[in-house]
Coordinates of C-alpha atoms in Angstrom, one line a residue:
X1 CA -21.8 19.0 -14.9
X2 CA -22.5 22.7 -15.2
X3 CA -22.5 24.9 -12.3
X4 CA -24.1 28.1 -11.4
X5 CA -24.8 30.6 -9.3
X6 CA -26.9 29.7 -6.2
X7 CA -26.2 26.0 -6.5
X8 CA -25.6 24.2 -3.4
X9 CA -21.8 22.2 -4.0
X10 CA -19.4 20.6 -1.6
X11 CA -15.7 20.3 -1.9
X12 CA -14.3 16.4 -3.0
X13 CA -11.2 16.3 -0.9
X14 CA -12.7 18.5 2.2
X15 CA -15.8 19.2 4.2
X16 CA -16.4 22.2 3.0
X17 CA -19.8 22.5 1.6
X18 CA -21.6 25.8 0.7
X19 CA -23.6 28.0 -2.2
X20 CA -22.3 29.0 -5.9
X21 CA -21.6 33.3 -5.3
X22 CA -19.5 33.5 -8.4
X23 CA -18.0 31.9 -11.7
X24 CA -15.3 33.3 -13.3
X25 CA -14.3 30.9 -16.1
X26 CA -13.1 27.7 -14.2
X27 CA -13.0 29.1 -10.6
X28 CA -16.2 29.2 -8.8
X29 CA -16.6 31.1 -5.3
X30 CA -18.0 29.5 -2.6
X31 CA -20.0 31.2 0.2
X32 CA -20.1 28.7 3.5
X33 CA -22.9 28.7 5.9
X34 CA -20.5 30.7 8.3
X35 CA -20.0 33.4 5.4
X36 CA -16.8 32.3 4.3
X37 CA -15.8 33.1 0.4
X38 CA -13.7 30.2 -1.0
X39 CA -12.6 29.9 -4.7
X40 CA -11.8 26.5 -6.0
X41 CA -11.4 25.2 -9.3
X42 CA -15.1 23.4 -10.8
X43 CA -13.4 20.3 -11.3
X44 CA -12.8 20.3 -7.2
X45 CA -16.3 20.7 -6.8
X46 CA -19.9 18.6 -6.6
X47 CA -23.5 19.5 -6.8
X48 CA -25.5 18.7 -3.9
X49 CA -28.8 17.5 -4.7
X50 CA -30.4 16.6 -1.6
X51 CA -28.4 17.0 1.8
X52 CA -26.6 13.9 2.9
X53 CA -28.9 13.8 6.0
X54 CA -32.0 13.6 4.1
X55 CA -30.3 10.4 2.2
X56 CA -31.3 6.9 4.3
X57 CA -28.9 3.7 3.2
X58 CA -32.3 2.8 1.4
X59 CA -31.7 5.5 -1.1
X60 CA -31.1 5.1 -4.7
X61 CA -28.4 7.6 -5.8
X62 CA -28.7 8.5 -9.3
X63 CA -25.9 10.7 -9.8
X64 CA -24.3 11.0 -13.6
X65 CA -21.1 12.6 -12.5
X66 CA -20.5 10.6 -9.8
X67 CA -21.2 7.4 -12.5
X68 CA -19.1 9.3 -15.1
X69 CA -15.8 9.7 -11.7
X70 CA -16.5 5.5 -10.9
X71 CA -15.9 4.3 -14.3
X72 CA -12.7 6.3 -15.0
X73 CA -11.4 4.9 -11.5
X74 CA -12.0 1.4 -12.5
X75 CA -8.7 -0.3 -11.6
X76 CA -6.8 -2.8 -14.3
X77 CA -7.9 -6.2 -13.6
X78 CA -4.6 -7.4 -14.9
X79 CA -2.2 -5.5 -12.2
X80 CA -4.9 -6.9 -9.4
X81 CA -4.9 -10.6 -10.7
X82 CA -0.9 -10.1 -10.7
X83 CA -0.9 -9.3 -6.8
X84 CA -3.0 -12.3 -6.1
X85 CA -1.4 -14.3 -7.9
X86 CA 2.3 -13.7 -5.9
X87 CA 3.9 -16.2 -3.5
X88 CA 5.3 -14.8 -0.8
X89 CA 7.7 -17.1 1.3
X90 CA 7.9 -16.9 5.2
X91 CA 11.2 -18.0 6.6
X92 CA 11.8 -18.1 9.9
X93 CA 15.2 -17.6 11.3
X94 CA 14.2 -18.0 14.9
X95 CA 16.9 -20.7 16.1
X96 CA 15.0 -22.6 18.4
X97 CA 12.6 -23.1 14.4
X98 CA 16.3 -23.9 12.7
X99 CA 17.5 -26.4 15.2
X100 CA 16.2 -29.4 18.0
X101 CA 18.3 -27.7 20.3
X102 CA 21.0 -25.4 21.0
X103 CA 23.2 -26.9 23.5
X104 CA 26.7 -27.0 22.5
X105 CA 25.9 -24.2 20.0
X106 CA 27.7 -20.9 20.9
X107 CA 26.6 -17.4 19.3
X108 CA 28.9 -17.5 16.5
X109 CA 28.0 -21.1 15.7
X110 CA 24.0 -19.8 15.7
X111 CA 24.2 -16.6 13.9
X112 CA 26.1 -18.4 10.8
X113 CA 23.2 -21.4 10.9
X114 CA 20.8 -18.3 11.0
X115 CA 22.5 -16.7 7.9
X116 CA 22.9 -19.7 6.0
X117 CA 19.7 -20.6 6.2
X118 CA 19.1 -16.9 5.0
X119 CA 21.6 -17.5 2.2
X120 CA 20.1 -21.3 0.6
X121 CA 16.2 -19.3 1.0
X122 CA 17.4 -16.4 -1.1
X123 CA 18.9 -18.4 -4.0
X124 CA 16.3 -20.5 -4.2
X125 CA 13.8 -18.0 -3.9
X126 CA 15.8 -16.5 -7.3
X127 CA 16.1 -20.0 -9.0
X128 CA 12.4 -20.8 -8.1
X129 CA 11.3 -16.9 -9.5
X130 CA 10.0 -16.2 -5.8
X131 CA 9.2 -12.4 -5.8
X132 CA 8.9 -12.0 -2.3
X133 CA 10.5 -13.4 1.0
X134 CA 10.0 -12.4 4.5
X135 CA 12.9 -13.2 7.1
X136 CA 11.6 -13.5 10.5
X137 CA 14.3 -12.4 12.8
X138 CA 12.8 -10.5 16.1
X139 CA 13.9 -8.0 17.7
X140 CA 16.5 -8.6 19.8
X141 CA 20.0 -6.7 19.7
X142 CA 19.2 -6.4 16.2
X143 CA 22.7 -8.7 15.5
X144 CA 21.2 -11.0 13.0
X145 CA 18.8 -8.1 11.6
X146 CA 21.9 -6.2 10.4
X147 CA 24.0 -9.5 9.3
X148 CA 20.8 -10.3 7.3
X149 CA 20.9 -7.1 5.7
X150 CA 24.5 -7.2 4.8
X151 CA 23.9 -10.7 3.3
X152 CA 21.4 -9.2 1.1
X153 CA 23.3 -6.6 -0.1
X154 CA 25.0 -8.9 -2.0
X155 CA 22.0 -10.0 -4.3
X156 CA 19.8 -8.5 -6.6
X157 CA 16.7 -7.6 -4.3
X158 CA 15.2 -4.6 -2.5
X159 CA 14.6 -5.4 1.2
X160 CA 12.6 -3.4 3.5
X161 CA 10.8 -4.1 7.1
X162 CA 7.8 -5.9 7.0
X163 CA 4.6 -5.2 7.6
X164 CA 4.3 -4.1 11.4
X165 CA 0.7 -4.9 11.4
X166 CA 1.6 -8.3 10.5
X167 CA 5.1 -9.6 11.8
X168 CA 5.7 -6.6 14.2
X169 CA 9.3 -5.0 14.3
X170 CA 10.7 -8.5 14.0
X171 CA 10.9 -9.2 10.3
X172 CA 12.4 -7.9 6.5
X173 CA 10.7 -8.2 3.6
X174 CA 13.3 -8.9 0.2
X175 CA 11.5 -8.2 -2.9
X176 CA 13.6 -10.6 -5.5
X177 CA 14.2 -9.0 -9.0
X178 CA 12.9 -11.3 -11.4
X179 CA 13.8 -9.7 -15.1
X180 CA 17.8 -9.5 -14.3
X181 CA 20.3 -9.6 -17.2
X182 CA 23.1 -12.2 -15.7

C-alpha cells in the first residue's frame, strides 16, 4: 500500500483517524480533524476508503491490505488442535466430596485426608501424562491452600490460581511437566 499526501488514513492500534500532510521516507504526518499534526510510521497506518459510517454490515469489503494482514495472522493449526486436545482433571478437595462424613474426624485428621488425596492425584496425573490438574480447595483460612502448595513444591509442576472466572478464588491450577529427564 502506497500512501500520499491528501489520503484519508487511520491509525491500527488507536482512534486516531485524519489526512496525509507529509511523507518523509517511512514517517507520514497526520493532520486530525481538530488540527492536530501526528507522525507515525506507514506501517502503523491504513487507508480509508469510504468512512466506516457509510459501511452497512451488508457491505462487501474488498480491501488487499487488509487480505494481505489476515493471512500472515493465520494461527498454526497444530498448536490449536494441541490445546483441544488437553485433559484437564478437576479434583476436588472439599472434605464433605472426600468423605460420608466427618464425625470423629478432627482438623489434623482432615487436612492430611485433603493432602493425600492431593498427593495420589498428582502422581497419577504424572504416571497417566495428565498436563493439567485443578485442586479445588475454597477459600477459607487458606490452611489447605498453602499445605497444597508446599506439597507441590516437591514435584515437577508449575502451579498457579485458577481461573477466577471459572472456580473463583477457591482453586490452583498445576501444570505437570511432561518431557522430564528422571
Amino acid at each position: 500500500m502506497r500512501l500520499e499526501i491528501g489520503n484519508k488514513v487511520a491509525v491500527l492500534d488507536d482512534v486516531l483517524k485524519g489526512k496525509v500532510t507529509a511523507i518523509d521516507n517511512h514517517t507520514v504526518s497526520v493532520q486530525t480533524e481538530d488540527g492536530m499534526i501526528f507522525n507515525f510510521n506507514e506501517k502503523e497506518l491504513v487507508k480509508i476508503d469510504t468512512e466506516q459510517h457509510e459501511l452497512t454490515k451488508f457491505s462487501d469489503i474488498n480491501n488487499d491490505f487488509l487480505k494481505e494482514k489476515i493471512q500472515q495472522i493465520k494461527p498454526q493449526k497444530s498448536f490449536f488442535k494441541k490445546q483441544q486436545k488437553e485433559v484437564i482433571m478437576e479434583v476436588d478437595l472439599h472434605i464433605n466430596q472426600l468423605v460420608k462424613s466427618t464425625r470423629g474426624l478432627d482438623n489434623y485428621d482432615m487436612i492430611n485426608l485433603q493432602l493425600d488425596t492431593a498427593k495420589r492425584k498428582i502422581e497419577y496425573g504424572i504416571q497417566k501424562r495428565i498436563s493439567k490438574i485443578v485442586f479445588i480447595h475454597g477459600v477459607g483460612e487458606g490452611v489447605l491452600k498453602s499445605e497444597l502448595h508446599s506439597l507441590l513444591n516437591k514435584y515437577p509442576v508449575k502451579y498457579y490460581d485458577a481461573s477466577y472466572k471459572k472456580y473463583g478464588l477457591g482453586a490452583t491450577e498445576v501444570y505437570i511437566y511432561q518431557n522430564i529427564n528422571e
